[in-house]
Amino acid sequence: MTATPESVVHPSSDAEVAEIMIDASREGVGIFPLSSGHRAHPVRGERPYLELSTTRLDGIVEYEPADLTLTARAGTSLATIDEALRAHGQWAPFDPPNVGERSIGGLAAVGDSGPLWMGYGELRNHVLGMTVVTGDGRMLSLGGRVVKNVAGYDLLKPMVGSRGSLAVVTSVCLRVYPEPSVDRVLLLRRDRLSDLVAAAHSVGTAPVMPVSSVLVDRTGVNESPALVIRLHGVEETVGADQASLEGHLGIVFEQAPSATALCTAVRDRGATSNVVLVASALPSALSEVIRALERLEPETIVADTYAARFRVGLSQADPEAVGNARASIERLGGTLRVARFPADGAEVGPTSEPSPAEKDLIIGIEKTFDPMGVLWPARSRR
Amino acid sequence: MTRPLAPDVVRGLTEIVGAANVITDPDRLLVYESDGLSAYRVSPRAVVLPGTSDEVAAVVTLLHLEGIEIVPRGAGTGLSGGALPTPDGVVVGTARMNRIIEIDPENRLARVQPGVINARLTEATQPYGLFYAPDPSSQSTCTLGGNVAENSGGPHCLKYGVTSRYVTGLTVVLAGGRIVKLGGAGRDSAGGLDLVGLFVGSEGCFGIATEIEVRLLPIAEGVRTLLGIFETMEAAGHAVTEIMGSGLLPAAVEIIDRATIEAVEASIFAAGYPTDAGAALVVEFDGTEAGLDLGADRAEKCCFEAGAREVRRATSEAERAALWKGRKKAFGAMGRIAPDLLVQDATVPRTKLPEVLARIAEIGERYDLKIANVFHAGDGNLHPNILFDRKNAEELDRVERASTEIMHLCVDAGGTITGEHGVGIDKRGYMSLVHNETELEMLRSVRAVFDPDRLFNRGKVLPDPLAET
Amino acid sequence: MSTTTGSGSLASALEAQRERLLPCVHCGFCLPACPTYNRLGDEADSPRGRLHLMQAVVDGRLDAGSDAFHTHIDRCLGCRACEPVCPSGVEYGTLLELARETATRARPQGKLTRALLAVMGSPALRAVFFLGGRTLRSLGVARLAVRLIPAGARLGGIRLAFAMLASSSPPGRRLQKAPVNAVPSRAIGAVAVADDDSVGPVPRGSRGRVAYLEGCVQRGLFERINQATVRTLEANGYEVVPVAHQGCCGALHAHGGDLRNARRLAGANILVFEGVEIDYVAVNAAGCGAAMKDYGTLFESNQEMSTRAEAFAAKVRDVTELLSQAGPRRGAPVSCSVAYDHPCHLLHAQGVAQEPLDVLRAVPGIDVRLIDRADECCGGAGIYGITHPELGGRIGRDKVAAILREEADHACTPNPGCMMQIGAGLLLEGSSDVAVHPIELLDESYRRAGYYSATGDSQ
Ligand SMILES: Cc1cc2nc3c(=O)[nH]c(=O)nc-3n(C[C@H](O)[C@H](O)[C@H](O)COP(=O)(O)OP(=O)(O)OC[C@H]3O[C@@H](n4cnc5c(N)ncnc54)[C@H](O)[C@@H]3O)c2cc1C
Ligand code: SF4
Ligand code: SF4
């Protein structure tokens, strides 16, 4: 069963968010926090709920370039943040799909890192602090705005990636970085994706770590499957790193002519398909996972080869095939989950779940953040 | 005094781990009365040294049934009293769980028991060209279990990030003796919640980590180390701002102040730093050989522009060790010049460093205390170390008051009460400076999800009025 | 500061050393270096734990006669691996001696330990003891006993004692049979082998006058090493001066906490050596050398003696230090491989690591293999293997296993005590090898080179 929202609320302050949560708790109404620019997932259930949009929680609160930290309210778009950072020669090193259109709160709630994970760490490592409003309207400030902080248990970690299931994010403090002076994108093209797996594998064991390494069925710019490698640094190091990689792989890369366009195309590829699945595994299982995913006959397939995270775009999902893919991937020690549900609310199929013991703990944590269960719509689609 | 354990409990423990690994003689227990923070002393009722996850689980089950508190202990190098025994508690030590279970070079992962020493892991992975990045200054002795519990950092975490970035999976024993596997490198936690990330930094209050999976990195091709000598701390601070703002990404940026230089040079560890200098700055770059000199040249220029008196550069491992010596020996050197040392730990936004340092100096003067600063300047993590003599009660009181002021100062500057050493028993009282009651209550409830009976490390981390009952 | 305040206060010896305990900041850096902690996992068997117990005794919180103090202080190998890793420079070795003194005053040592110390402290008893030992050794009784006494039995300590005795036999013909053709030597550590033959013959005496410590165990069982000491030093330009009437250096007594007798013996030797004009005192046993270099501390409560003791200590060198300082001169090839182990009292207590390897490098054809964890104690630690058969046995077996893994022709270590412990371990593992001292190899190399055939300096 799929429920539809009664309406959308647009609070403009943390206090308003808290009020909404308290009211919802009292009235028994569900709340589905939404980030701007992101399609709402159809929600499973029959009870009434409201969508909570953070678009009015907008703007950069504090940016101290010399500290390399920036705090913005949840609804602030990453494009806005990027602009502010670039003006000071800085940037935020994550590249999930359609990053520009997304809001920082939504992104932090979803926890997508993108392939730059390889060079800079996951998104959860860049989030230094957050303010959130819990399911029962408590306003909490988690973390802070310093890079190192161990004052109390790290509640930021379960918040990042919780997809609105624990609390509404109202602001985020990010650790930012100086822009690299050279951003070189290297390309290796082959006729079939499987012909690139060995090379991708070698990148994972090379003495030099690029900042990202992505296998893509088609780049959108180039029509053939490619391995896209990104190197950051100064001219000298990037040159040396390229030579070292080429030596290790025994191949010569093409240098992509328009790096930005290519990276954007790779980053966003397939992210707006009707159904998007994300698989994860160990890098050693790269080719097996790709094989399992290819059986779903996806429109697109993109693999971050370092994190061994795979994104497949499907026009529609066959629950049985998805179930089979999940089973094969889980046998390889990996997981398969849905990143985007079909607009019509159709069933996607059984995806991976935490273990029963983990689930117990997760439910316990959900109850501490959302004792009244107000955020059930988000949980139904985590 | 502490109550001895009932004979049948001792018998039960002995059956699980063997007589040699259950310690109950009060005299022997004395050696467990402190961790790295020796200002506090509490003797445990017993110490148990299990060898496997299953033994840990059995021990936890037994103690939980008896309602006996548990204090996990690694190498006992913690500086916040995290492994300090509780008066009614039993210490469960991981010293015997020191096996590296697996090194997986293909996936750049390692699985270890919690008692494995940080530096041993890097030693073991070296043949594969890999290393374990988080490098607390205590890495030659602290355990990965302790690192996980404290979410430890280290000088090179400026570039590489702290422990939580590298832990991909955990096996933990929770209250009641449940063995639970959390996460795993191949598994995406977005389907649930990041429980591994939550457990890291839980200071032994959630349970005992009995197996740890970590990510490894390829060893950098080369290293360059610079030592800048400055007339004043301001100048050194200025150089750091320049370096960090220049787009360079140094692996480490560390400062020691005049008081620390004096301590080092007055000790048997003299490192050849000029004693009239205001500050010494160590900057290190690692990575691709081709870029290192460039980075070092630029950093050197930043130093001179900021008014450095002298910049030394290391090109060999021996020279590198020499430049680091003053920084690395600072802690020990202070131990030589004063009977007692309070190692403080706090973080402030980096731009606030000069102001905060000036205020700390002023606090030191006001309380007539010697405060020597050693810090991870790149990420604003301060270690103001207060030298004192605990036998002087009046001085001890001044130390406490000065400490409190420093904590307030750092929090007011937008910082926090601990950057890497944890809250433990020592910083419990300062938690309300950074968290309001709602937040503290939240932390308590989250802990209760893992450990509803407050079996593990009771009374630590949270200022819990019930803790003492 | 006095360390000889009579037996009134049990903690007196330690109490007086409060200043030495204070630098310990309880950081735990010493834990992983400690062989007993690494195996038992109990902090009471770690350096920090032992220091903590000492502090507790000083503070009056622990009885010096308690089981805990006695057991854990006694269980320390005295290997001093905890010293170089300590960031605060805690003088553990000195504190241990004082703790042992305190502990033994509170509660006398075991009969075995006392008996052995009494033997070493008296020239007459010593002579009889070692004569008996040599006789048993030469009659093959020692080797036979090792075979006859079943492993793991209650008599394990005695079996080990016989094994140690047997293992003090010379490598003899085995070494002399080593081939003469040179095979390239493997680089040791990061230091490449210098292959040039730059150090030629040197006139005797040009490098200074040297007296050497004859030592109890050395003179008793390892006379060949004493002879090699004289010959190799002379071949490298030193003039070796005999010193009559020298006695035991007192190291065993000091390590055992019998500081009174240690001072008595040390004082006697200082006096004897002061009677000859020398630049150096050479020592070929690491434990003796370590103790002698530390005589200043032993006498620090006595103004007059401490100055003399320091002057004496300043002349003390391990024989490999003197040889290394002289080059050493290269000899003729002795083709064999050796599995090398560092003696604790050379590496940790004296900071001598490279010099013995320099000595080996002067022998063409030797393939030196540094064993795994060569910096860890072999478990010999004087009579540790006999007084603590279980733990000592474990530590010893780990060492022997590391040596056997190298599959070398000989085990090699520059300290008679370790040679016996390792040799005994090898024997108990069924190997027929004994351990050799580096200067034995150098000696053989020089013999082959003919440096000893001519009268005068060298060929
Ligand atoms: C000289 C010196 C320098 C230091 N430098 C640094 C530094 O640069 N950076 C830094 O971050 N820290 C530093 N520390 C602090 C300390 O070394 C770290 O906190 C370290 O991680 C503690 O590890 P340990 O094994 O000693 O743990 P312990 O001190 O034994 O325990 C620490 C905490 O972890 C818990 N614990 C231990 N094992 C487990 C387990 N298996 N499961 C669950 N909980 C467990 C304990 O209950 C306790 O709360 C330093 C300490 C010293 C003495
Ligand atoms: S390393 Fe030194 S200071 Fe640290 S605990 Fe050991 S003896 Fe004490
Ligand atoms: S001397 Fe050796 S055995 Fe004794 S405490 Fe030090 S390291 Fe351990």
Tab-separated table of C-alpha atoms in Angstrom, chain C residues 110-375:
chain	number	residue	atom	x	y	z
C	110	GLY	CA	65.310	-19.306	47.251
C	111	LYS	CA	68.096	-21.656	48.303
C	112	LEU	CA	69.228	-22.242	44.750
C	113	THR	CA	69.719	-18.579	44.008
C	114	ARG	CA	71.523	-18.007	47.269
C	115	ALA	CA	73.793	-20.974	46.718
C	116	LEU	CA	74.747	-19.877	43.228
C	117	LEU	CA	75.465	-16.340	44.347
C	118	ALA	CA	77.612	-17.664	47.186
C	119	VAL	CA	79.607	-19.761	44.738
C	120	MET	CA	80.193	-16.860	42.375
C	121	GLY	CA	81.171	-14.589	45.240
C	122	SER	CA	83.930	-16.858	46.492
C	123	PRO	CA	86.991	-17.668	44.372
C	124	ALA	CA	87.569	-21.016	46.046
C	125	LEU	CA	84.015	-22.273	45.696
C	126	ARG	CA	83.918	-20.984	42.161
C	127	ALA	CA	87.017	-22.934	41.208
C	128	VAL	CA	85.627	-26.178	42.564
C	129	PHE	CA	82.235	-25.576	40.972
C	130	PHE	CA	83.552	-24.972	37.491
C	131	LEU	CA	86.132	-27.741	37.717
C	132	GLY	CA	83.280	-30.102	38.463
C	133	GLY	CA	81.324	-28.609	35.607
C	134	ARG	CA	84.149	-28.996	33.113
C	135	THR	CA	84.709	-32.565	34.207
C	136	LEU	CA	81.093	-33.495	33.717
C	137	ARG	CA	81.125	-31.717	30.390
C	138	SER	CA	84.246	-33.424	29.095
C	139	LEU	CA	83.070	-36.842	30.235
C	140	GLY	CA	79.897	-36.313	28.244
C	141	VAL	CA	77.836	-36.651	31.424
C	142	ALA	CA	76.042	-33.375	30.749
C	143	ARG	CA	74.860	-34.423	27.318
C	144	LEU	CA	73.892	-37.835	28.620
C	145	ALA	CA	71.915	-36.354	31.489
C	146	VAL	CA	69.952	-34.212	29.071
C	147	ARG	CA	69.017	-37.347	27.196
C	148	LEU	CA	68.190	-39.386	30.278
C	149	ILE	CA	66.151	-36.902	32.279
C	150	PRO	CA	62.694	-36.877	30.747
C	151	ALA	CA	61.444	-33.569	29.344
C	152	GLY	CA	58.800	-31.752	31.334
C	153	ALA	CA	59.539	-33.717	34.502
C	154	ARG	CA	59.994	-32.250	37.931
C	155	LEU	CA	63.689	-32.364	37.293
C	156	GLY	CA	63.287	-29.970	34.338
C	157	GLY	CA	65.471	-27.372	35.999
C	158	ILE	CA	68.295	-29.840	36.463
C	159	ARG	CA	67.919	-31.059	32.908
C	160	LEU	CA	68.244	-27.477	31.742
C	161	ALA	CA	71.281	-26.958	33.932
C	162	PHE	CA	72.970	-29.944	32.349
C	163	ALA	CA	71.968	-28.744	28.909
C	164	MET	CA	73.522	-25.364	29.647
C	165	LEU	CA	76.660	-27.045	30.787
C	166	ALA	CA	76.810	-29.245	27.717
C	167	SER	CA	76.192	-26.277	25.478
C	168	SER	CA	79.224	-24.470	26.789
C	169	SER	CA	81.422	-26.935	24.913
C	170	PRO	CA	83.485	-25.440	22.143
C	171	PRO	CA	82.162	-25.633	18.600
C	172	GLY	CA	85.668	-26.990	17.966
C	173	ARG	CA	86.149	-28.837	14.760
C	174	ARG	CA	82.774	-27.898	13.385
C	175	LEU	CA	83.957	-24.357	13.046
C	176	GLN	CA	87.395	-25.316	11.855
C	177	LYS	CA	85.840	-27.441	9.146
C	178	ALA	CA	83.871	-24.554	7.708
C	179	PRO	CA	84.823	-24.086	4.060
C	180	VAL	CA	87.342	-21.455	3.185
C	181	ASN	CA	85.948	-20.232	-0.106
C	182	ALA	CA	84.199	-16.946	0.358
C	183	VAL	CA	80.567	-16.551	-0.539
C	184	PRO	CA	79.189	-13.042	-0.572
C	185	SER	CA	77.847	-11.941	2.749
C	186	ARG	CA	74.246	-10.845	3.039
C	187	ALA	CA	73.686	-7.221	3.969
C	188	ILE	CA	72.664	-6.798	7.568
C	189	GLY	CA	69.881	-4.356	8.166
C	190	ALA	CA	70.132	-1.198	6.176
C	191	VAL	CA	73.907	-1.050	6.311
C	192	ALA	CA	75.642	-2.420	3.299
C	193	VAL	CA	78.650	-4.622	3.711
C	194	ALA	CA	81.918	-2.827	3.196
C	195	ASP	CA	83.906	-5.152	1.052
C	196	ASP	CA	87.168	-3.333	0.802
C	197	ASP	CA	90.073	-4.629	2.762
C	198	SER	CA	91.133	-1.244	4.011
C	199	VAL	CA	92.184	-2.244	7.490
C	200	GLY	CA	95.582	-3.768	7.262
C	201	PRO	CA	97.995	-4.909	9.940
C	202	VAL	CA	98.474	-2.478	12.801
C	203	PRO	CA	101.440	-2.380	15.167
C	204	ARG	CA	100.583	-3.879	18.507
C	205	GLY	CA	99.833	-1.312	21.143
C	206	SER	CA	99.136	1.446	18.683
C	207	ARG	CA	95.489	1.434	19.628
C	208	GLY	CA	95.989	1.459	23.360
C	209	ARG	CA	96.508	-0.749	26.350
C	210	VAL	CA	93.699	-3.077	27.299
C	211	ALA	CA	93.032	-5.212	30.313
C	212	TYR	CA	90.240	-7.723	30.104
C	213	LEU	CA	87.827	-9.133	32.590
C	214	GLU	CA	88.420	-12.830	32.888
C	215	GLY	CA	84.995	-13.354	34.430
C	216	CYS	CA	83.708	-16.296	36.434
C	217	VAL	CA	81.663	-18.171	33.887
C	218	GLN	CA	84.061	-17.245	31.120
C	219	ARG	CA	87.105	-18.502	32.996
C	220	GLY	CA	85.143	-21.437	34.314
C	221	LEU	CA	83.633	-22.677	31.073
C	222	PHE	CA	84.599	-20.395	28.214
C	223	GLU	CA	88.346	-20.052	28.467
C	224	ARG	CA	88.471	-20.278	24.679
C	225	ILE	CA	86.570	-17.012	24.412
C	226	ASN	CA	88.989	-15.313	26.754
C	227	GLN	CA	91.844	-16.531	24.591
C	228	ALA	CA	90.096	-15.331	21.454
C	229	THR	CA	89.611	-11.991	23.133
C	230	VAL	CA	93.316	-11.599	23.698
C	231	ARG	CA	94.311	-12.780	20.230
C	232	THR	CA	91.809	-10.741	18.256
C	233	LEU	CA	92.493	-7.585	20.233
C	234	GLU	CA	96.200	-7.997	19.680
C	235	ALA	CA	95.711	-8.631	15.989
C	236	ASN	CA	93.889	-5.321	15.870
C	237	GLY	CA	96.655	-3.307	17.413
C	238	TYR	CA	95.788	-3.359	21.079
C	239	GLU	CA	98.243	-4.319	23.754
C	240	VAL	CA	96.616	-6.705	26.175
C	241	VAL	CA	97.823	-6.296	29.727
C	242	PRO	CA	97.299	-9.137	32.169
C	243	VAL	CA	95.636	-8.282	35.464
C	244	ALA	CA	96.208	-10.838	38.197
C	245	HIS	CA	93.947	-11.420	41.199
C	246	GLN	CA	90.818	-10.146	39.531
C	247	GLY	CA	87.524	-11.588	40.677
C	248	CYS	CA	83.843	-11.672	39.948
C	249	CYS	CA	82.409	-8.358	38.735
C	250	GLY	CA	79.381	-8.668	41.007
C	251	ALA	CA	76.816	-8.406	38.217
C	252	LEU	CA	74.908	-11.497	39.275
C	253	HIS	CA	74.780	-10.246	42.828
C	254	ALA	CA	73.564	-6.827	41.793
C	255	HIS	CA	70.886	-8.305	39.552
C	256	GLY	CA	69.857	-10.572	42.369
C	257	GLY	CA	69.491	-7.644	44.725
C	258	ASP	CA	72.557	-8.503	46.817
C	259	LEU	CA	73.968	-5.016	46.484
C	260	ARG	CA	76.238	-5.343	49.499
C	261	ASN	CA	78.207	-8.191	47.981
C	262	ALA	CA	78.015	-6.612	44.553
C	263	ARG	CA	79.753	-3.547	45.983
C	264	ARG	CA	82.274	-5.684	47.775
C	265	LEU	CA	83.232	-7.517	44.585
C	266	ALA	CA	83.135	-4.439	42.400
C	267	GLY	CA	85.274	-2.519	44.871
C	268	ALA	CA	87.869	-5.268	44.909
C	269	ASN	CA	88.076	-5.353	41.130
C	270	ILE	CA	88.294	-1.593	40.799
C	271	LEU	CA	91.256	-1.685	43.150
C	272	VAL	CA	93.011	-4.421	41.198
C	273	PHE	CA	92.480	-2.760	37.833
C	274	GLU	CA	93.608	0.596	39.182
C	275	GLY	CA	96.972	-1.075	39.706
C	276	VAL	CA	97.700	-1.288	35.991
C	277	GLU	CA	97.989	1.481	33.497
C	278	ILE	CA	95.376	0.906	30.863
C	279	ASP	CA	93.154	2.724	28.402
C	280	TYR	CA	90.349	0.192	28.322
C	281	VAL	CA	88.853	-2.712	30.165
C	282	ALA	CA	87.551	-5.220	27.643
C	283	VAL	CA	84.650	-7.464	28.542
C	284	ASN	CA	83.348	-10.363	26.509
C	285	ALA	CA	80.229	-11.018	28.574
C	286	ALA	CA	77.389	-8.550	28.168
C	287	GLY	CA	75.996	-8.849	31.685
C	288	CYS	CA	79.381	-8.143	33.249
C	289	GLY	CA	80.009	-5.240	30.890
C	290	ALA	CA	76.649	-3.680	31.652
C	291	ALA	CA	77.223	-3.920	35.385
C	292	MET	CA	80.746	-2.554	35.147
C	293	LYS	CA	79.699	0.401	33.005
C	294	ASP	CA	77.213	1.154	35.757
C	295	TYR	CA	79.608	0.989	38.730
C	296	GLY	CA	79.183	4.726	39.203
C	297	THR	CA	75.552	4.210	40.107
C	298	LEU	CA	76.334	1.251	42.328
C	299	PHE	CA	78.524	3.451	44.487
C	300	GLU	CA	76.635	6.686	44.159
C	301	SER	CA	76.011	6.951	47.892
C	302	ASN	CA	79.746	6.906	48.515
C	303	GLN	CA	81.467	10.101	47.335
C	304	GLU	CA	84.980	8.773	47.253
C	305	MET	CA	84.243	5.427	45.685
C	306	SER	CA	81.810	6.766	43.145
C	307	THR	CA	84.456	8.977	41.533
C	308	ARG	CA	86.799	6.040	41.244
C	309	ALA	CA	84.015	3.792	40.065
C	310	GLU	CA	83.061	6.264	37.383
C	311	ALA	CA	86.644	6.581	36.224
C	312	PHE	CA	86.830	2.821	35.988
C	313	ALA	CA	83.454	2.522	34.277
C	314	ALA	CA	84.508	5.047	31.652
C	315	LYS	CA	87.166	2.596	30.464
C	316	VAL	CA	84.871	-0.387	30.142
C	317	ARG	CA	84.107	-1.578	26.616
C	318	ASP	CA	82.576	-4.641	25.192
C	319	VAL	CA	85.268	-6.480	23.243
C	320	THR	CA	83.270	-5.966	20.059
C	321	GLU	CA	83.283	-2.226	20.639
C	322	LEU	CA	87.063	-2.212	20.731
C	323	LEU	CA	87.314	-4.409	17.671
C	324	SER	CA	84.798	-2.382	15.741
C	325	GLN	CA	86.549	0.821	16.662
C	326	ALA	CA	89.713	-0.667	15.169
C	327	GLY	CA	88.107	-1.613	11.900
C	328	PRO	CA	88.220	-4.502	12.537
C	329	ARG	CA	90.903	-6.008	10.405
C	330	ARG	CA	89.620	-8.532	7.899
C	331	GLY	CA	90.632	-12.152	8.144
C	332	ALA	CA	90.440	-15.155	5.864
C	333	PRO	CA	87.134	-16.604	4.725
C	334	VAL	CA	85.116	-18.836	7.025
C	335	SER	CA	82.143	-19.855	4.988
C	336	CYS	CA	79.125	-20.430	7.125
C	337	SER	CA	75.816	-18.890	7.967
C	338	VAL	CA	74.969	-17.670	11.441
C	339	ALA	CA	71.649	-16.834	13.033
C	340	TYR	CA	72.441	-13.766	15.096
C	341	ASP	CA	70.721	-12.740	18.319
C	342	HIS	CA	71.306	-9.563	20.343
C	343	PRO	CA	72.138	-10.060	24.019
C	344	CYS	CA	69.893	-7.842	26.149
C	345	HIS	CA	72.698	-6.606	28.284
C	346	LEU	CA	74.545	-5.452	25.226
C	347	LEU	CA	71.631	-4.061	23.223
C	348	HIS	CA	69.381	-2.570	25.886
C	349	ALA	CA	71.726	-1.987	28.767
C	350	GLN	CA	74.773	-0.788	26.816
C	351	GLY	CA	73.158	0.329	23.574
C	352	VAL	CA	75.626	-1.797	21.602
C	353	ALA	CA	73.939	-3.151	18.503
C	354	GLN	CA	76.134	-2.604	15.486
C	355	GLU	CA	79.593	-3.490	16.801
C	356	PRO	CA	79.198	-7.273	17.029
C	357	LEU	CA	77.852	-7.215	13.490
C	358	ASP	CA	80.917	-5.212	12.449
C	359	VAL	CA	83.027	-7.983	13.904
C	360	LEU	CA	81.196	-10.598	11.883
C	361	ARG	CA	81.463	-8.508	8.796
C	362	ALA	CA	85.239	-8.637	9.058
C	363	VAL	CA	85.034	-12.365	8.387
C	364	PRO	CA	84.648	-12.920	4.662
C	365	GLY	CA	82.159	-15.563	3.722
C	366	ILE	CA	79.889	-15.258	6.709
C	367	ASP	CA	76.220	-14.992	5.974
C	368	VAL	CA	74.693	-13.209	8.950
C	369	ARG	CA	70.964	-13.618	9.470
C	370	LEU	CA	69.396	-11.433	12.102
C	371	ILE	CA	66.732	-13.583	13.691
C	372	ASP	CA	63.150	-12.522	14.139
C	373	ARG	CA	62.757	-10.451	17.323
C	374	ALA	CA	66.492	-10.498	17.890
C	375	ASP	CA	65.934	-7.682	20.354
